[in-house]
Amino acid sequence: MDKQSNFNSERSDELAEYSHIRIRPELRAEHVKRAHDMHPALMLYLDEKYDLGTTAIPHSFQKVGFFECLRIVALSEAAILEVPEPLWLRFAPKNFLILLVWKTSGLVKGRRKMAVTYAIENNDLNRLIWPSGKLPFFVVRMFCLIFGLFVRKTIDRIAFGSASSRDLYLSLDYVKNIPHKLIEELPGRPAVPASLDDPAVNGLNAIFVGMLDDRKGVLDLMDAWPTVERNLPEAVLTIVGDGKYAEAVSEWCGNFPLSRRFAGFVQHHESLRLLSQANVIIAPSRRFGRWREQIGLPIIEGLSAGLTVVTTDETGLASWLRTAGHIVISESSLETSLSAEIVRALRSPLKREDVIASLPEIQGRLVADSWLHSNSAAKINKGSNNEY
């Protein structure tokens, strides 16, 4: 047997180990962090996100090219394939090919092969289709009909990470007939709560974590913060991240080093440490073209640390955050309201223990994964239109 035959044999044996496959277009540190708590699966990823850093990649994770991904999907004997959500339009053509190959291989092998997805897209349909949002009614209707039919024919189960994502998908034709469930993407209640006697925790400390660009609202924060400084001279803002405004942010922080700190890009573990020392996390995201904040990883990690959240109504968690007592600002009033709301949050933050107590015992993404990959998924009646 030659080397190539040996390689193919070893690869076939390796694929046979996994009855479930997940596909990630871009691998993040968070994907690796929670992988050991999720249903065992072969993770195929096409690219890496900036926050991955030096994170150790498990053996079950494989970086592949797109055509290698198609080959693995075609040859696999797995029962369930988890694909990126269909309304990630940038990836939609590749998603279509992956699902086509997956379903066709099942027909050829005489087996029903399940496809599931976790959805957090948070947008209005008009703007999602076209950034300006100015489309004739019949174009939107055709999209709802054709894309909805595609999702109905290729996806067997959908878990929604936010109520706004559920509403978006159910506006497509036929999708309501796919078994689905709303499981909001909230962090699990930490087993070891943050230390409440840390002097840093008891100060007036705010933090921003994210890309330093227009979408994440860092310029709005820079405009609002001087007013916060005048009202709360002891307040300190830490900005964590990188992006096109990094140089401007660094210079801005350098002008007032006692109340402004620029950490730049840091490894994920360091970002978590800085979060644990703050009281308030500020996430003033704005719409930008087709993009709208889906959930916001910094928000999730801030909640897990017991922080009070100041954000906009652009995140898919906006309704949950309001109900839980956090501060949600209308994007249209961000310029006039952000400074006052930051002051309010710093003066009267939610009790750290109350924020943590408001969280579910198990992280929402893990609950969704369990539901998507459960044994009962293979027994789904595709004619069911009930929400599970």
One Martini backbone bead per residue (centre of mass of N, CA, C, O) as a GRO file, in nm:
protein
  388
    1MET     BB    1   0.094   0.037   0.025
    2ASP     BB    2   0.079   0.359  -0.025
    3LYS     BB    3   0.083   0.671   0.106
    4GLN     BB    4  -0.192   0.766  -0.005
    5SER     BB    5  -0.354   0.522   0.098
    6ASN     BB    6  -0.287   0.563   0.393
    7PHE     BB    7  -0.410   0.843   0.419
    8ASN     BB    8  -0.700   0.769   0.333
    9SER     BB    9  -0.744   0.556   0.553
   10GLU     BB   10  -0.698   0.741   0.798
   11ARG     BB   11  -0.919   0.945   0.725
   12SER     BB   12  -1.157   0.746   0.727
   13ASP     BB   13  -1.122   0.661   1.023
   14GLU     BB   14  -1.155   0.947   1.139
   15LEU     BB   15  -1.444   1.005   1.028
   16ALA     BB   16  -1.579   0.750   1.172
   17GLU     BB   17  -1.573   0.873   1.468
   18TYR     BB   18  -1.800   1.070   1.356
   19SER     BB   19  -2.160   1.157   1.387
   20HIS     BB   20  -2.065   1.463   1.389
   21ILE     BB   21  -2.086   1.795   1.231
   22ARG     BB   22  -1.904   2.103   1.213
   23ILE     BB   23  -1.932   2.440   1.075
   24ARG     BB   24  -1.675   2.702   1.041
   25PRO     BB   25  -1.572   2.977   0.885
   26GLU     BB   26  -1.488   3.104   1.181
   27LEU     BB   27  -1.256   3.085   1.428
   28ARG     BB   28  -1.295   3.104   1.780
   29ALA     BB   29  -1.220   3.104   2.105
   30GLU     BB   30  -1.510   3.022   2.199
   31HIS     BB   31  -1.529   2.755   2.043
   32VAL     BB   32  -1.303   2.616   2.204
   33LYS     BB   33  -1.394   2.661   2.499
   34ARG     BB   34  -1.690   2.496   2.453
   35ALA     BB   35  -1.640   2.215   2.316
   36HIS     BB   36  -1.628   2.012   2.571
   37ASP     BB   37  -1.958   2.076   2.623
   38MET     BB   38  -2.022   1.948   2.362
   39HIS     BB   39  -2.102   1.765   2.120
   40PRO     BB   40  -1.943   1.540   1.964
   41ALA     BB   41  -1.724   1.668   1.695
   42LEU     BB   42  -1.642   1.762   1.384
   43MET     BB   43  -1.434   2.043   1.315
   44LEU     BB   44  -1.485   2.267   1.047
   45TYR     BB   45  -1.253   2.517   0.926
   46LEU     BB   46  -1.159   2.804   0.714
   47ASP     BB   47  -1.095   3.015   0.947
   48GLU     BB   48  -0.958   3.295   1.145
   49LYS     BB   49  -0.982   3.485   1.417
   50TYR     BB   50  -0.824   3.731   1.597
   51ASP     BB   51  -0.898   3.597   1.897
   52LEU     BB   52  -0.736   3.326   1.897
   53GLY     BB   53  -0.438   3.330   1.885
   54THR     BB   54  -0.288   3.083   2.115
   55THR     BB   55  -0.496   2.881   2.096
   56ALA     BB   56  -0.565   2.560   2.154
   57ILE     BB   57  -0.617   2.302   1.921
   58PRO     BB   58  -0.802   2.049   1.881
   59HIS     BB   59  -0.818   1.747   1.716
   60SER     BB   60  -1.132   1.794   1.618
   61PHE     BB   61  -0.991   2.021   1.460
   62GLN     BB   62  -1.020   2.142   1.111
   63LYS     BB   63  -0.841   2.289   0.865
   64VAL     BB   64  -1.006   2.387   0.558
   65GLY     BB   65  -1.096   2.379   0.256
   66PHE     BB   66  -1.374   2.389   0.074
   67PHE     BB   67  -1.331   2.124  -0.096
   68GLU     BB   68  -1.257   1.950   0.147
   69CYS     BB   69  -1.523   1.986   0.289
   70LEU     BB   70  -1.696   1.851   0.071
   71ARG     BB   71  -1.554   1.577   0.082
   72ILE     BB   72  -1.616   1.508   0.376
   73VAL     BB   73  -1.923   1.531   0.357
   74ALA     BB   74  -1.958   1.309   0.137
   75LEU     BB   75  -1.799   1.066   0.306
   76SER     BB   76  -1.956   1.078   0.546
   77GLU     BB   77  -2.134   0.891   0.823
   78ALA     BB   78  -2.284   1.098   0.941
   79ALA     BB   79  -2.598   1.222   1.080
   80ILE     BB   80  -2.499   1.524   1.165
   81LEU     BB   81  -2.519   1.863   1.038
   82GLU     BB   82  -2.364   2.172   1.115
   83VAL     BB   83  -2.454   2.487   1.001
   84PRO     BB   84  -2.458   2.777   0.906
   85GLU     BB   85  -2.656   3.022   0.882
   86PRO     BB   86  -2.846   3.108   0.609
   87LEU     BB   87  -2.843   3.444   0.669
   88TRP     BB   88  -2.543   3.425   0.586
   89LEU     BB   89  -2.488   3.565   0.292
   90ARG     BB   90  -2.179   3.542   0.245
   91PHE     BB   91  -2.216   3.207   0.285
   92ALA     BB   92  -2.458   3.090   0.118
   93PRO     BB   93  -2.331   2.949  -0.133
   94LYS     BB   94  -2.167   2.743   0.039
   95ASN     BB   95  -2.402   2.630   0.197
   96PHE     BB   96  -2.554   2.516  -0.042
   97LEU     BB   97  -2.333   2.311  -0.129
   98ILE     BB   98  -2.309   2.156   0.132
   99LEU     BB   99  -2.609   2.066   0.146
  100LEU     BB  100  -2.620   1.927  -0.126
  101VAL     BB  101  -2.402   1.715  -0.069
  102TRP     BB  102  -2.527   1.595   0.188
  103LYS     BB  103  -2.804   1.508   0.073
  104THR     BB  104  -2.699   1.345  -0.170
  105SER     BB  105  -2.534   1.136  -0.008
  106GLY     BB  106  -2.782   1.022   0.134
  107LEU     BB  107  -2.930   0.919  -0.119
  108VAL     BB  108  -2.704   0.732  -0.224
  109LYS     BB  109  -2.695   0.571   0.070
  110GLY     BB  110  -2.990   0.551   0.195
  111ARG     BB  111  -2.985   0.813   0.392
  112ARG     BB  112  -3.075   1.016   0.653
  113LYS     BB  113  -2.953   1.351   0.659
  114MET     BB  114  -2.892   1.584   0.894
  115ALA     BB  115  -2.975   1.941   0.930
  116VAL     BB  116  -2.841   2.202   1.131
  117THR     BB  117  -2.906   2.520   1.319
  118TYR     BB  118  -2.772   2.836   1.438
  119ALA     BB  119  -2.954   3.144   1.510
  120ILE     BB  120  -2.861   3.526   1.511
  121GLU     BB  121  -2.986   3.693   1.317
  122ASN     BB  122  -3.021   4.072   1.320
  123ASN     BB  123  -3.277   4.187   1.112
  124ASP     BB  124  -3.403   4.331   0.841
  125LEU     BB  125  -3.480   4.212   0.537
  126ASN     BB  126  -3.421   4.450   0.351
  127ARG     BB  127  -3.126   4.509   0.460
  128LEU     BB  128  -3.014   4.225   0.416
  129ILE     BB  129  -3.043   4.227   0.105
  130TRP     BB  130  -3.011   4.558   0.120
  131PRO     BB  131  -2.842   4.808   0.270
  132SER     BB  132  -3.063   5.042   0.216
  133GLY     BB  133  -3.369   4.903   0.214
  134LYS     BB  134  -3.451   4.966  -0.102
  135LEU     BB  135  -3.729   4.773  -0.194
  136PRO     BB  136  -3.938   4.608  -0.358
  137PHE     BB  137  -4.188   4.409  -0.261
  138PHE     BB  138  -4.149   4.171  -0.468
  139VAL     BB  139  -3.855   4.107  -0.388
  140VAL     BB  140  -3.908   4.023  -0.097
  141ARG     BB  141  -4.114   3.799  -0.163
  142MET     BB  142  -3.922   3.623  -0.333
  143PHE     BB  143  -3.719   3.574  -0.112
  144CYS     BB  144  -3.909   3.440   0.092
  145LEU     BB  145  -3.981   3.204  -0.096
  146ILE     BB  146  -3.704   3.090  -0.195
  147PHE     BB  147  -3.541   3.084   0.073
  148GLY     BB  148  -3.752   2.933   0.240
  149LEU     BB  149  -3.743   2.675   0.067
  150PHE     BB  150  -3.446   2.610   0.109
  151VAL     BB  151  -3.459   2.578   0.416
  152ARG     BB  152  -3.686   2.361   0.427
  153LYS     BB  153  -3.519   2.143   0.244
  154THR     BB  154  -3.229   2.146   0.432
  155ILE     BB  155  -3.357   2.196   0.718
  156ASP     BB  156  -3.443   2.020   1.038
  157ARG     BB  157  -3.317   2.234   1.257
  158ILE     BB  158  -3.381   2.522   1.483
  159ALA     BB  159  -3.187   2.749   1.673
  160PHE     BB  160  -3.255   3.037   1.868
  161GLY     BB  161  -3.065   3.314   2.019
  162SER     BB  162  -3.317   3.506   1.948
  163ALA     BB  163  -3.609   3.670   1.902
  164SER     BB  164  -3.527   3.829   1.645
  165SER     BB  165  -3.437   3.582   1.484
  166ARG     BB  166  -3.700   3.433   1.482
  167ASP     BB  167  -3.869   3.652   1.340
  168LEU     BB  168  -3.706   3.658   1.081
  169TYR     BB  169  -3.736   3.358   0.989
  170LEU     BB  170  -4.060   3.349   1.013
  171SER     BB  171  -4.090   3.550   0.758
  172LEU     BB  172  -4.040   3.308   0.605
  173ASP     BB  173  -4.129   3.082   0.406
  174TYR     BB  174  -4.189   2.762   0.574
  175VAL     BB  175  -4.013   2.780   0.843
  176LYS     BB  176  -4.236   2.719   1.061
  177ASN     BB  177  -4.220   2.395   0.979
  178ILE     BB  178  -3.968   2.391   1.137
  179PRO     BB  179  -3.814   2.277   1.385
  180HIS     BB  180  -3.811   2.493   1.682
  181LYS     BB  181  -3.605   2.709   1.911
  182LEU     BB  182  -3.581   2.921   2.192
  183ILE     BB  183  -3.230   3.005   2.291
  184GLU     BB  184  -3.076   3.218   2.455
  185GLU     BB  185  -2.759   3.384   2.439
  186LEU     BB  186  -2.645   3.294   2.741
  187PRO     BB  187  -2.472   3.276   3.008
  188GLY     BB  188  -2.358   3.093   3.245
  189ARG     BB  189  -2.347   3.041   3.565
  190PRO     BB  190  -2.102   3.088   3.767
  191ALA     BB  191  -1.945   2.894   4.004
  192VAL     BB  192  -1.739   3.143   4.043
  193PRO     BB  193  -1.760   3.428   4.168
  194ALA     BB  194  -1.679   3.731   4.178
  195SER     BB  195  -1.491   3.942   4.345
  196LEU     BB  196  -1.620   4.186   4.586
  197ASP     BB  197  -1.326   4.286   4.729
  198ASP     BB  198  -1.217   4.422   4.494
  199PRO     BB  199  -1.110   4.736   4.442
  200ALA     BB  200  -1.173   4.755   4.137
  201VAL     BB  201  -1.479   4.677   4.159
  202ASN     BB  202  -1.542   4.944   4.356
  203GLY     BB  203  -1.523   5.125   4.127
  204LEU     BB  204  -1.533   5.351   3.835
  205ASN     BB  205  -1.555   5.103   3.596
  206ALA     BB  206  -1.502   5.099   3.248
  207ILE     BB  207  -1.571   4.904   2.937
  208PHE     BB  208  -1.423   4.830   2.614
  209VAL     BB  209  -1.497   4.565   2.367
  210GLY     BB  210  -1.345   4.578   2.043
  211MET     BB  211  -1.374   4.704   1.755
  212LEU     BB  212  -1.222   4.998   1.603
  213ASP     BB  213  -1.518   5.108   1.481
  214ASP     BB  214  -1.823   5.210   1.368
  215ARG     BB  215  -2.006   4.971   1.464
  216LYS     BB  216  -1.910   4.978   1.785
  217GLY     BB  217  -1.892   5.296   1.885
  218VAL     BB  218  -1.619   5.444   1.974
  219LEU     BB  219  -1.677   5.740   1.894
  220ASP     BB  220  -1.918   5.779   2.082
  221LEU     BB  221  -1.757   5.729   2.340
  222MET     BB  222  -1.552   5.962   2.303
  223ASP     BB  223  -1.772   6.185   2.309
  224ALA     BB  224  -1.901   6.104   2.599
  225TRP     BB  225  -1.673   6.087   2.824
  226PRO     BB  226  -1.615   6.386   2.914
  227THR     BB  227  -1.887   6.406   3.065
  228VAL     BB  228  -1.824   6.188   3.267
  229GLU     BB  229  -1.573   6.325   3.392
  230ARG     BB  230  -1.727   6.574   3.502
  231ASN     BB  231  -1.927   6.398   3.686
  232LEU     BB  232  -1.679   6.161   3.719
  233PRO     BB  233  -1.357   6.195   3.810
  234GLU     BB  234  -1.311   5.871   3.898
  235ALA     BB  235  -1.342   5.767   3.630
  236VAL     BB  236  -1.272   5.464   3.429
  237LEU     BB  237  -1.143   5.384   3.101
  238THR     BB  238  -1.134   5.081   2.908
  239ILE     BB  239  -0.969   4.991   2.600
  240VAL     BB  240  -1.038   4.704   2.390
  241GLY     BB  241  -0.850   4.676   2.089
  242ASP     BB  242  -0.883   4.687   1.727
  243GLY     BB  243  -0.822   4.909   1.441
  244LYS     BB  244  -0.867   5.201   1.258
  245TYR     BB  245  -0.877   5.368   1.558
  246ALA     BB  246  -0.625   5.306   1.734
  247GLU     BB  247  -0.453   5.565   1.721
  248ALA     BB  248  -0.673   5.763   1.819
  249VAL     BB  249  -0.726   5.622   2.090
  250SER     BB  250  -0.441   5.639   2.206
  251GLU     BB  251  -0.424   5.948   2.203
  252TRP     BB  252  -0.677   6.007   2.371
  253CYS     BB  253  -0.580   5.856   2.626
  254GLY     BB  254  -0.303   6.013   2.661
  255ASN     BB  255  -0.437   6.291   2.754
  256PHE     BB  256  -0.594   6.099   3.000
  257PRO     BB  257  -0.450   5.862   3.193
  258LEU     BB  258  -0.640   5.852   3.457
  259SER     BB  259  -0.931   5.795   3.271
  260ARG     BB  260  -0.757   5.653   3.032
  261ARG     BB  261  -0.731   5.324   2.876
  262PHE     BB  262  -0.507   5.146   2.652
  263ALA     BB  263  -0.473   4.801   2.552
  264GLY     BB  264  -0.560   4.689   2.302
  265PHE     BB  265  -0.450   4.403   2.196
  266VAL     BB  266  -0.556   4.093   2.345
  267GLN     BB  267  -0.584   3.827   2.497
  268HIS     BB  268  -0.851   3.659   2.607
  269HIS     BB  269  -0.765   3.628   2.910
  270GLU     BB  270  -0.711   3.935   2.946
  271SER     BB  271  -0.992   4.036   2.880
  272LEU     BB  272  -1.129   3.890   3.121
  273ARG     BB  273  -0.971   4.034   3.342
  274LEU     BB  274  -1.065   4.323   3.274
  275LEU     BB  275  -1.365   4.268   3.310
  276SER     BB  276  -1.348   4.185   3.620
  277GLN     BB  277  -1.262   4.505   3.695
  278ALA     BB  278  -1.539   4.594   3.620
  279ASN     BB  279  -1.881   4.737   3.616
  280VAL     BB  280  -1.895   4.844   3.310
  281ILE     BB  281  -2.032   4.780   2.988
  282ILE     BB  282  -1.966   4.917   2.661
  283ALA     BB  283  -2.206   4.876   2.363
  284PRO     BB  284  -2.242   5.109   2.093
  285SER     BB  285  -2.390   4.992   1.851
  286ARG     BB  286  -2.418   5.002   1.490
  287ARG     BB  287  -2.530   5.036   1.197
  288PHE     BB  288  -2.372   4.881   0.886
  289GLY     BB  289  -2.544   4.838   0.649
  290ARG     BB  290  -2.594   4.497   0.682
  291TRP     BB  291  -2.501   4.537   0.966
  292ARG     BB  292  -2.581   4.372   1.287
  293GLU     BB  293  -2.605   4.308   1.596
  294GLN     BB  294  -2.657   4.005   1.735
  295ILE     BB  295  -2.512   4.002   2.035
  296GLY     BB  296  -2.222   4.009   2.177
  297LEU     BB  297  -1.956   3.892   2.334
  298PRO     BB  298  -1.896   4.113   2.549
  299ILE     BB  299  -2.172   4.091   2.680
  300ILE     BB  300  -2.155   3.800   2.773
  301GLU     BB  301  -1.891   3.837   2.940
  302GLY     BB  302  -2.002   4.060   3.123
  303LEU     BB  303  -2.230   3.898   3.253
  304SER     BB  304  -2.047   3.673   3.369
  305ALA     BB  305  -1.903   3.911   3.556
  306GLY     BB  306  -2.150   4.115   3.655
  307LEU     BB  307  -2.218   4.336   3.459
  308THR     BB  308  -2.317   4.636   3.346
  309VAL     BB  309  -2.516   4.723   3.067
  310VAL     BB  310  -2.431   4.937   2.784
  311THR     BB  311  -2.654   4.978   2.509
  312THR     BB  312  -2.823   4.895   2.225
  313ASP     BB  313  -3.101   4.803   2.009
  314GLU     BB  314  -2.915   4.609   1.817
  315THR     BB  315  -2.925   4.381   1.992
  316GLY     BB  316  -3.077   4.069   2.039
  317LEU     BB  317  -3.078   4.126   2.375
  318ALA     BB  318  -3.245   4.381   2.446
  319SER     BB  319  -3.502   4.272   2.590
  320TRP     BB  320  -3.355   4.119   2.815
  321LEU     BB  321  -3.191   4.354   2.933
  322ARG     BB  322  -3.424   4.529   3.018
  323THR     BB  323  -3.561   4.325   3.210
  324ALA     BB  324  -3.277   4.300   3.387
  325GLY     BB  325  -3.179   4.631   3.412
  326HIS     BB  326  -3.045   4.734   3.180
  327ILE     BB  327  -2.899   4.951   2.931
  328VAL     BB  328  -3.106   5.069   2.657
  329ILE     BB  329  -3.036   5.235   2.358
  330SER     BB  330  -3.122   5.421   2.114
  331GLU     BB  331  -2.955   5.476   1.831
  332SER     BB  332  -3.085   5.763   1.763
  333SER     BB  333  -2.986   5.861   2.083
  334LEU     BB  334  -2.678   5.829   2.137
  335GLU     BB  335  -2.555   6.120   2.136
  336THR     BB  336  -2.755   6.225   2.383
  337SER     BB  337  -2.741   5.954   2.598
  338LEU     BB  338  -2.474   5.807   2.672
  339SER     BB  339  -2.345   5.970   2.904
  340ALA     BB  340  -2.585   5.954   3.107
  341GLU     BB  341  -2.594   5.636   3.115
  342ILE     BB  342  -2.312   5.592   3.223
  343VAL     BB  343  -2.346   5.748   3.483
  344ARG     BB  344  -2.581   5.579   3.590
  345ALA     BB  345  -2.429   5.307   3.594
  346LEU     BB  346  -2.191   5.395   3.784
  347ARG     BB  347  -2.367   5.490   4.026
  348SER     BB  348  -2.597   5.233   3.962
  349PRO     BB  349  -2.522   4.940   3.968
  350LEU     BB  350  -2.566   4.636   3.948
  351LYS     BB  351  -2.556   4.371   4.118
  352ARG     BB  352  -2.347   4.125   4.067
  353GLU     BB  353  -2.521   3.891   4.187
  354ASP     BB  354  -2.776   3.961   4.015
  355VAL     BB  355  -2.664   3.917   3.737
  356ILE     BB  356  -2.586   3.620   3.783
  357ALA     BB  357  -2.875   3.522   3.877
  358SER     BB  358  -3.013   3.587   3.586
  359LEU     BB  359  -2.881   3.344   3.488
  360PRO     BB  360  -2.842   3.059   3.360
  361GLU     BB  361  -2.704   2.761   3.440
  362ILE     BB  362  -2.687   2.723   3.126
  363GLN     BB  363  -2.565   2.782   2.845
  364GLY     BB  364  -2.741   2.851   2.566
  365ARG     BB  365  -2.555   2.716   2.351
  366LEU     BB  366  -2.557   2.435   2.493
  367VAL     BB  367  -2.857   2.382   2.485
  368ALA     BB  368  -2.882   2.401   2.179
  369ASP     BB  369  -2.685   2.175   2.112
  370SER     BB  370  -2.839   1.949   2.253
  371TRP     BB  371  -3.093   1.978   2.078
  372LEU     BB  372  -2.964   1.946   1.792
  373HIS     BB  373  -2.786   1.663   1.887
  374SER     BB  374  -2.994   1.484   1.956
  375ASN     BB  375  -3.138   1.181   1.907
  376SER     BB  376  -3.422   1.307   1.825
  377ALA     BB  377  -3.333   1.441   1.557
  378ALA     BB  378  -3.362   1.167   1.386
  379LYS     BB  379  -3.703   1.180   1.453
  380ILE     BB  380  -3.806   1.395   1.284
  381ASN     BB  381  -4.096   1.553   1.177
  382LYS     BB  382  -4.121   1.750   0.896
  383GLY     BB  383  -4.439   1.824   0.944
  384SER     BB  384  -4.381   1.989   1.179
  385ASN     BB  385  -4.509   2.314   1.350
  386ASN     BB  386  -4.371   2.297   1.620
  387GLU     BB  387  -4.252   2.419   1.910
  388TYR     BB  388  -4.007   2.278   2.133
   0.00000   0.00000   0.00000
